[in-house]
PDB file of C-alpha atoms and ligand atoms in Angstrom:
ATOM      1  CA  UNK A 917      68.021-164.687-153.177  1.00 36.00           C
ATOM      2  CA  UNK A 918      68.698-162.065-155.840  1.00 39.00           C
ATOM      3  CA  UNK A 919      66.986-159.329-153.910  1.00 42.00           C
ATOM      4  CA  UNK A 920      69.721-156.715-154.071  1.00 44.00           C
ATOM      5  CA  UNK A 921      67.381-153.850-154.783  1.00 46.00           C
ATOM      6  CA  UNK A 922      68.527-150.252-155.018  1.00 46.00           C
ATOM      7  CA  UNK A 923      68.673-148.959-151.492  1.00 44.00           C
ATOM      8  CA  UNK A 924      69.722-152.300-150.028  1.00 45.00           C
ATOM      9  CA  UNK A 925      72.908-150.814-148.640  1.00 45.00           C
ATOM     10  CA  UNK A 926      71.612-147.305-148.057  1.00 49.00           C
ATOM     11  CA  UNK A 927      68.992-144.745-148.811  1.00 56.00           C
ATOM     12  CA  UNK A 928      68.502-143.881-152.471  1.00 63.00           C
ATOM     13  CA  UNK A 929      67.761-140.277-153.431  1.00 66.00           C
ATOM     14  CA  UNK A 930      64.015-140.896-153.514  1.00 72.00           C
ATOM     15  CA  UNK A 931      63.991-142.375-150.012  1.00 88.00           C
ATOM     16  CA  UNK A 932      65.402-139.070-148.814  1.00 94.00           C
ATOM     17  CA  UNK A 933      62.304-137.167-149.969  1.00 97.00           C
ATOM     18  CA  UNK A 934      59.679-136.579-147.265  1.00 98.00           C
ATOM     19  CA  UNK A 935      56.053-137.172-148.334  1.00 97.00           C
ATOM     20  CA  UNK A 936      54.755-134.692-150.908  1.00 97.00           C
ATOM     21  CA  UNK A 937      58.211-133.300-151.716  1.00 97.00           C
ATOM     22  CA  UNK A 938      60.120-133.300-155.048  1.00 97.00           C
ATOM     23  CA  UNK A 939      63.839-133.069-155.783  1.00 97.00           C
ATOM     24  CA  UNK A 940      64.542-129.551-157.082  1.00 97.00           C
ATOM     25  CA  UNK A 941      67.960-130.618-158.379  1.00 97.00           C
ATOM     26  CA  UNK A 942      70.602-127.929-158.826  1.00 96.00           C
ATOM     27  CA  UNK A 943      68.123-125.037-158.468  1.00 96.00           C
ATOM     28  CA  UNK A 944      67.760-123.191-155.204  1.00 97.00           C
ATOM     29  CA  UNK A 945      64.485-121.233-155.125  1.00 97.00           C
ATOM     30  CA  UNK A 946      64.452-117.945-153.210  1.00 97.00           C
ATOM     31  CA  UNK A 947      61.516-117.392-150.839  1.00 96.00           C
ATOM     32  CA  UNK A 948      61.511-114.045-149.089  1.00 96.00           C
ATOM     33  CA  UNK A 949      58.556-112.264-147.496  1.00 96.00           C
ATOM     34  CA  UNK A 950      60.376-108.986-146.905  1.00 96.00           C
ATOM     35  CA  UNK A 951      62.768-106.738-148.813  1.00 97.00           C
ATOM     36  CA  UNK A 952      66.243-108.327-149.012  1.00 98.00           C
ATOM     37  CA  UNK A 953      68.449-106.377-146.604  1.00 98.00           C
ATOM     38  CA  UNK A 954      72.065-105.447-147.289  1.00 97.00           C
ATOM     39  CA  UNK A 955      73.764-106.060-143.954  1.00 98.00           C
ATOM     40  CA  UNK A 956      77.313-104.908-143.287  1.00 98.00           C
ATOM     41  CA  UNK A 957      79.441-107.463-141.441  1.00 98.00           C
ATOM     42  CA  UNK A 958      81.305-104.541-139.819  1.00 98.00           C
ATOM     43  CA  UNK A 959      78.169-103.705-137.802  1.00 98.00           C
ATOM     44  CA  UNK A 960      76.422-107.116-137.891  1.00 98.00           C
ATOM     45  CA  UNK A 961      75.604-108.740-134.537  1.00 98.00           C
ATOM     46  CA  UNK A 962      73.992-111.935-133.325  1.00 98.00           C
ATOM     47  CA  UNK A 963      72.474-112.207-129.837  1.00 99.00           C
ATOM     48  CA  UNK A 964      71.308-114.977-127.542  1.00 99.00           C
ATOM     49  CA  UNK A 965      69.102-113.556-124.807  1.00 98.00           C
ATOM     50  CA  UNK A 966      65.973-114.205-122.731  1.00 99.00           C
ATOM     51  CA  UNK A 967      66.154-117.050-120.225  1.00 99.00           C
ATOM     52  CA  UNK A 968      69.932-117.474-120.157  1.00 99.00           C
ATOM     53  CA  UNK A 969      72.549-116.929-117.452  1.00 98.00           C
ATOM     54  CA  UNK A 970      74.704-114.713-119.692  1.00 98.00           C
ATOM     55  CA  UNK A 971      72.893-112.790-122.438  1.00 98.00           C
ATOM     56  CA  UNK A 972      75.543-112.532-125.157  1.00 98.00           C
ATOM     57  CA  UNK A 973      75.968-110.540-128.348  1.00 99.00           C
ATOM     58  CA  UNK A 974      78.616-111.601-130.879  1.00 98.00           C
ATOM     59  CA  UNK A 975      80.135-109.451-133.587  1.00 98.00           C
ATOM     60  CA  UNK A 976      81.029-110.990-136.960  1.00 98.00           C
ATOM     61  CA  UNK A 977      84.630-111.555-135.818  1.00 98.00           C
ATOM     62  CA  UNK A 978      83.611-112.895-132.415  1.00 98.00           C
ATOM     63  CA  UNK A 979      81.173-115.478-133.779  1.00 98.00           C
ATOM     64  CA  UNK A 980      83.844-116.670-136.237  1.00 98.00           C
ATOM     65  CA  UNK A 981      86.158-117.361-133.272  1.00 98.00           C
ATOM     66  CA  UNK A 982      83.769-120.077-132.013  1.00 98.00           C
ATOM     67  CA  UNK A 983      84.403-123.712-133.042  1.00 98.00           C
ATOM     68  CA  UNK A 984      83.408-124.106-136.699  1.00 98.00           C
ATOM     69  CA  UNK A 985      80.686-126.574-137.644  1.00 98.00           C
ATOM     70  CA  UNK A 986      79.200-127.829-140.881  1.00 98.00           C
ATOM     71  CA  UNK A 987      75.951-129.447-141.990  1.00 98.00           C
ATOM     72  CA  UNK A 988      75.831-131.747-144.988  1.00 98.00           C
ATOM     73  CA  UNK A 989      72.431-133.119-145.916  1.00 98.00           C
ATOM     74  CA  UNK A 990      69.054-132.110-147.261  1.00 98.00           C
ATOM     75  CA  UNK A 991      66.665-129.153-146.883  1.00 98.00           C
ATOM     76  CA  UNK A 992      62.885-129.181-147.366  1.00 98.00           C
ATOM     77  CA  UNK A 993      60.609-126.225-148.158  1.00 98.00           C
ATOM     78  CA  UNK A 994      56.908-126.370-147.342  1.00 97.00           C
ATOM     79  CA  UNK A 995      56.177-125.296-150.950  1.00 97.00           C
ATOM     80  CA  UNK A 996      57.261-128.917-151.792  1.00 98.00           C
ATOM     81  CA  UNK A 997      60.814-128.540-153.104  1.00 98.00           C
ATOM     82  CA  UNK A 998      63.635-130.376-151.399  1.00 98.00           C
ATOM     83  CA  UNK A 999      67.302-129.797-152.111  1.00 98.00           C
ATOM     84  CA  UNK A1000      69.478-132.823-151.512  1.00 97.00           C
ATOM     85  CA  UNK A1001      73.119-132.991-150.504  1.00 97.00           C
ATOM     86  CA  UNK A1002      73.832-129.392-149.547  1.00 98.00           C
ATOM     87  CA  UNK A1003      76.664-128.219-147.298  1.00 98.00           C
ATOM     88  CA  UNK A1004      76.555-125.228-144.986  1.00 98.00           C
ATOM     89  CA  UNK A1005      79.256-123.887-142.688  1.00 98.00           C
ATOM     90  CA  UNK A1006      79.001-121.755-139.572  1.00 98.00           C
ATOM     91  CA  UNK A1007      78.608-122.464-135.897  1.00 98.00           C
ATOM     92  CA  UNK A1008      76.256-124.800-134.067  1.00 98.00           C
ATOM     93  CA  UNK A1009      73.517-123.275-131.911  1.00 99.00           C
ATOM     94  CA  UNK A1010      74.877-125.563-129.172  1.00 98.00           C
ATOM     95  CA  UNK A1011      78.135-123.592-129.176  1.00 98.00           C
ATOM     96  CA  UNK A1012      76.206-120.328-128.722  1.00 98.00           C
ATOM     97  CA  UNK A1013      74.103-121.806-125.912  1.00 98.00           C
ATOM     98  CA  UNK A1014      77.251-123.151-124.209  1.00 98.00           C
ATOM     99  CA  UNK A1015      78.330-119.539-123.824  1.00 98.00           C
ATOM    100  CA  UNK A1016      74.935-118.099-122.885  1.00 98.00           C
ATOM    101  CA  UNK A1017      73.879-120.870-120.487  1.00 98.00           C
ATOM    102  CA  UNK A1018      70.162-121.665-120.873  1.00 98.00           C
ATOM    103  CA  UNK A1019      68.185-121.466-117.636  1.00 98.00           C
ATOM    104  CA  UNK A1020      66.289-124.628-116.605  1.00 98.00           C
ATOM    105  CA  UNK A1021      62.976-122.819-117.191  1.00 98.00           C
ATOM    106  CA  UNK A1022      63.693-122.302-120.930  1.00 99.00           C
ATOM    107  CA  UNK A1023      61.480-124.500-123.134  1.00 98.00           C
ATOM    108  CA  UNK A1024      61.168-122.620-126.458  1.00 98.00           C
ATOM    109  CA  UNK A1025      63.001-120.124-128.605  1.00 99.00           C
ATOM    110  CA  UNK A1026      61.913-117.244-130.781  1.00 99.00           C
ATOM    111  CA  UNK A1027      64.395-116.581-133.570  1.00 98.00           C
ATOM    112  CA  UNK A1028      64.438-113.087-135.102  1.00 98.00           C
ATOM    113  CA  UNK A1029      65.934-111.614-138.233  1.00 98.00           C
ATOM    114  CA  UNK A1030      67.474-108.191-138.781  1.00 98.00           C
ATOM    115  CA  UNK A1031      64.420-107.592-141.021  1.00 98.00           C
ATOM    116  CA  UNK A1032      61.824-108.371-138.337  1.00 98.00           C
ATOM    117  CA  UNK A1033      60.993-111.908-139.546  1.00 98.00           C
ATOM    118  CA  UNK A1034      60.441-114.307-136.647  1.00 98.00           C
ATOM    119  CA  UNK A1035      60.001-118.039-136.189  1.00 98.00           C
ATOM    120  CA  UNK A1036      59.478-120.159-133.073  1.00 98.00           C
ATOM    121  CA  UNK A1037      60.893-123.535-132.129  1.00 98.00           C
ATOM    122  CA  UNK A1038      60.994-125.845-129.120  1.00 98.00           C
ATOM    123  CA  UNK A1039      64.421-125.550-127.484  1.00 98.00           C
ATOM    124  CA  UNK A1040      64.923-129.282-128.181  1.00 98.00           C
ATOM    125  CA  UNK A1041      64.781-128.580-131.932  1.00 98.00           C
ATOM    126  CA  UNK A1042      67.779-126.238-131.851  1.00 98.00           C
ATOM    127  CA  UNK A1043      70.004-128.243-129.451  1.00 98.00           C
ATOM    128  CA  UNK A1044      71.828-131.572-129.769  1.00 98.00           C
ATOM    129  CA  UNK A1045      73.512-130.832-133.112  1.00 98.00           C
ATOM    130  CA  UNK A1046      70.295-130.020-135.007  1.00 98.00           C
ATOM    131  CA  UNK A1047      70.661-126.286-135.703  1.00 98.00           C
ATOM    132  CA  UNK A1048      73.316-123.851-136.901  1.00 98.00           C
ATOM    133  CA  UNK A1049      73.975-120.201-137.617  1.00 99.00           C
ATOM    134  CA  UNK A1050      75.331-120.591-141.150  1.00 99.00           C
ATOM    135  CA  UNK A1051      77.398-118.138-143.197  1.00 98.00           C
ATOM    136  CA  UNK A1052      78.825-120.462-145.838  1.00 98.00           C
ATOM    137  CA  UNK A1053      77.150-122.449-148.567  1.00 98.00           C
ATOM    138  CA  UNK A1054      79.207-124.983-150.551  1.00 98.00           C
ATOM    139  CA  UNK A1055      82.345-123.448-149.075  1.00 97.00           C
ATOM    140  CA  UNK A1056      81.526-119.896-150.229  1.00 98.00           C
ATOM    141  CA  UNK A1057      79.952-116.929-148.419  1.00 98.00           C
ATOM    142  CA  UNK A1058      76.179-117.405-148.118  1.00 98.00           C
ATOM    143  CA  UNK A1059      74.541-115.335-150.888  1.00 98.00           C
ATOM    144  CA  UNK A1060      72.488-112.386-149.633  1.00 98.00           C
ATOM    145  CA  UNK A1061      69.251-113.644-151.226  1.00 98.00           C
ATOM    146  CA  UNK A1062      69.680-116.878-149.238  1.00 98.00           C
ATOM    147  CA  UNK A1063      70.130-115.037-145.949  1.00 98.00           C
ATOM    148  CA  UNK A1064      73.723-113.814-146.055  1.00 98.00           C
ATOM    149  CA  UNK A1065      75.695-112.779-144.220  1.00 98.00           C
ATOM    150  CA  UNK A1066      74.209-115.406-141.874  1.00 98.00           C
ATOM    151  CA  UNK A1067      71.008-117.378-141.418  1.00 99.00           C
ATOM    152  CA  UNK A1068      69.611-119.918-139.037  1.00 98.00           C
ATOM    153  CA  UNK A1069      69.697-123.495-140.360  1.00 98.00           C
ATOM    154  CA  UNK A1070      67.314-126.093-138.907  1.00 98.00           C
ATOM    155  CA  UNK A1071      67.275-128.674-141.697  1.00 98.00           C
ATOM    156  CA  UNK A1072      65.191-131.352-139.942  1.00 98.00           C
ATOM    157  CA  UNK A1073      62.180-128.995-140.038  1.00 98.00           C
ATOM    158  CA  UNK A1074      60.553-127.202-142.989  1.00 98.00           C
ATOM    159  CA  UNK A1075      62.833-124.460-144.223  1.00 98.00           C
ATOM    160  CA  UNK A1076      60.696-121.529-143.041  1.00 98.00           C
ATOM    161  CA  UNK A1077      62.166-122.265-139.591  1.00 98.00           C
ATOM    162  CA  UNK A1078      65.585-121.400-141.022  1.00 98.00           C
ATOM    163  CA  UNK A1079      65.376-117.623-140.602  1.00 98.00           C
ATOM    164  CA  UNK A1080      67.419-115.698-143.154  1.00 98.00           C
ATOM    165  CA  UNK A1081      69.471-112.660-141.964  1.00 98.00           C
ATOM    166  CA  UNK A1082      69.128-114.074-138.427  1.00 98.00           C
ATOM    167  CA  UNK A1083      69.818-111.627-135.606  1.00 98.00           C
ATOM    168  CA  UNK A1084      68.907-113.353-132.358  1.00 98.00           C
ATOM    169  CA  UNK A1085      67.669-116.371-130.471  1.00 99.00           C
ATOM    170  CA  UNK A1086      65.514-115.561-127.455  1.00 98.00           C
ATOM    171  CA  UNK A1087      64.931-118.314-124.920  1.00 98.00           C
ATOM    172  CA  UNK A1088      61.413-118.395-123.473  1.00 99.00           C
ATOM    173  CA  UNK A1089      59.400-120.446-120.963  1.00 98.00           C
ATOM    174  CA  UNK A1090      56.473-120.630-123.403  1.00 98.00           C
ATOM    175  CA  UNK A1091      55.774-120.971-127.110  1.00 98.00           C
ATOM    176  CA  UNK A1092      55.422-117.712-129.047  1.00 98.00           C
ATOM    177  CA  UNK A1093      54.306-118.180-132.683  1.00 98.00           C
ATOM    178  CA  UNK A1094      56.447-116.428-135.300  1.00 98.00           C
ATOM    179  CA  UNK A1095      55.593-114.832-138.654  1.00 98.00           C
ATOM    180  CA  UNK A1096      54.404-117.857-140.670  1.00 98.00           C
ATOM    181  CA  UNK A1097      53.118-119.655-137.587  1.00 98.00           C
ATOM    182  CA  UNK A1098      50.726-116.719-136.971  1.00 97.00           C
ATOM    183  CA  UNK A1099      49.701-116.976-140.618  1.00 97.00           C
ATOM    184  CA  UNK A1100      48.403-120.545-140.642  1.00 97.00           C
ATOM    185  CA  UNK A1101      51.562-122.611-140.865  1.00 98.00           C
ATOM    186  CA  UNK A1102      52.197-125.470-138.475  1.00 98.00           C
ATOM    187  CA  UNK A1103      53.774-124.676-135.132  1.00 98.00           C
ATOM    188  CA  UNK A1104      56.572-127.263-135.489  1.00 98.00           C
ATOM    189  CA  UNK A1105      56.824-128.163-139.197  1.00 98.00           C
ATOM    190  CA  UNK A1106      58.270-131.695-139.327  1.00 98.00           C
ATOM    191  CA  UNK A1107      58.491-132.576-143.050  1.00 98.00           C
ATOM    192  CA  UNK A1108      58.434-136.342-142.375  1.00 98.00           C
ATOM    193  CA  UNK A1109      55.064-135.893-140.629  1.00 98.00           C
ATOM    194  CA  UNK A1110      53.915-133.399-143.296  1.00 97.00           C
ATOM    195  CA  UNK A1111      53.192-130.762-140.668  1.00 98.00           C
ATOM    196  CA  UNK A1112      52.567-128.003-143.216  1.00 97.00           C
ATOM    197  CA  UNK A1113      49.572-126.131-141.837  1.00 97.00           C
ATOM    198  CA  UNK A1114      47.892-125.684-138.478  1.00 96.00           C
ATOM    199  CA  UNK A1115      45.949-128.878-137.732  1.00 93.00           C
ATOM    200  CA  UNK A1116      48.195-131.148-139.865  1.00 95.00           C
TER     201      UNK A1116
HETATM  202  N1  MTE B 627      63.975-113.571-142.934  1.00 62.29           N
HETATM  203  C1  MTE B 627      63.347-114.521-143.627  1.00 62.29           C
HETATM  204  N2  MTE B 627      63.731-115.787-143.465  1.00 62.29           N
HETATM  205  C2  MTE B 627      63.109-116.761-144.151  1.00 62.29           C
HETATM  206  C3  MTE B 627      62.042-116.482-145.033  1.00 62.29           C
HETATM  207  C4  MTE B 627      61.659-115.136-145.194  1.00 62.29           C
HETATM  208  O1  MTE B 627      60.749-114.803-145.935  1.00 62.29           O
HETATM  209  N3  MTE B 627      62.342-114.172-144.472  1.00 62.29           N
HETATM  210  N4  MTE B 627      61.416-117.490-145.715  1.00 62.29           N
HETATM  211  C5  MTE B 627      61.539-118.839-145.155  1.00 62.29           C
HETATM  212  C6  MTE B 627      61.095-119.838-146.092  1.00 62.29           C
HETATM  213  S1  MTE B 627      59.433-120.070-146.290  1.00 62.29           S
HETATM  214  C7  MTE B 627      61.963-120.651-146.722  1.00 62.29           C
HETATM  215  S2  MTE B 627      61.487-121.940-147.698  1.00 62.29           S
HETATM  216  C8  MTE B 627      63.403-120.364-146.663  1.00 62.29           C
HETATM  217  C9  MTE B 627      63.873-120.043-148.043  1.00 62.29           C
HETATM  218  O2  MTE B 627      65.260-119.887-148.059  1.00 62.29           O
HETATM  219  P1  MTE B 627      65.917-119.624-149.446  1.00 62.29           P
HETATM  220  O3  MTE B 627      65.294-118.369-150.033  1.00 62.29           O
HETATM  221  O4  MTE B 627      67.372-119.504-149.154  1.00 62.29           O
HETATM  222  O5  MTE B 627      65.604-120.826-150.293  1.00 62.29           O
HETATM  223  O6  MTE B 627      63.746-119.266-145.838  1.00 62.29           O
HETATM  224  C10 MTE B 627      62.951-119.121-144.706  1.00 62.29           C
HETATM  225  N5  MTE B 627      63.509-118.039-143.951  1.00 62.29           N
HETATM  226 MO1   MO B 628      59.228-122.160-147.457  1.00 62.29          MO
END
């Protein structure tokens, strides 16, 4: 047959790019709406609260005692760059929710940053191995400009959902638009459906 095209046995790099995206290569652009905060891990905390059985706040040491998890794959920014084959380390949001115990009425989350940045997601988009609190990039501490000491990581959605300097996940029984979502960006932000702006 002679039809052994590239991609026959797997996805080539280009097949990994959602519509309208380009491969940024080794670069990693920094996109920050606020002033980059310098957070001290000695006083850093991360909380899961709202509609949970056990509202819980972890210190830096306590969150590191949870089962470690990694993500290896791609990330996609709404400004059209994608970065392929990146590896983050941290803890899965599932592990945090296992401790906190979501109530059956919880349908959405509002994620906040220590800076005041917020972003909203359906609960389903942060459970089932799809979201992490990440503090390592390529095996090294996450650089501060990229959200260190720790950021949310939700790589299956546009990267604005991945709140840098993340401080909490609040479980809600309704959808509450975050910073970019109030400013015209799509409520969910699936890059494969090109959900960039409201109405897409
Ligand atoms: N706290 C905070 N988190 C944020 C942002 C921000 O401005 N502030 N920008 C978002 C956007 S639009 C993108 S594309 C990514 C950028 O992450 P990076 O700077 O590490 O590439 O962070 C997201 N998380
Ligand atoms: Mo972005």
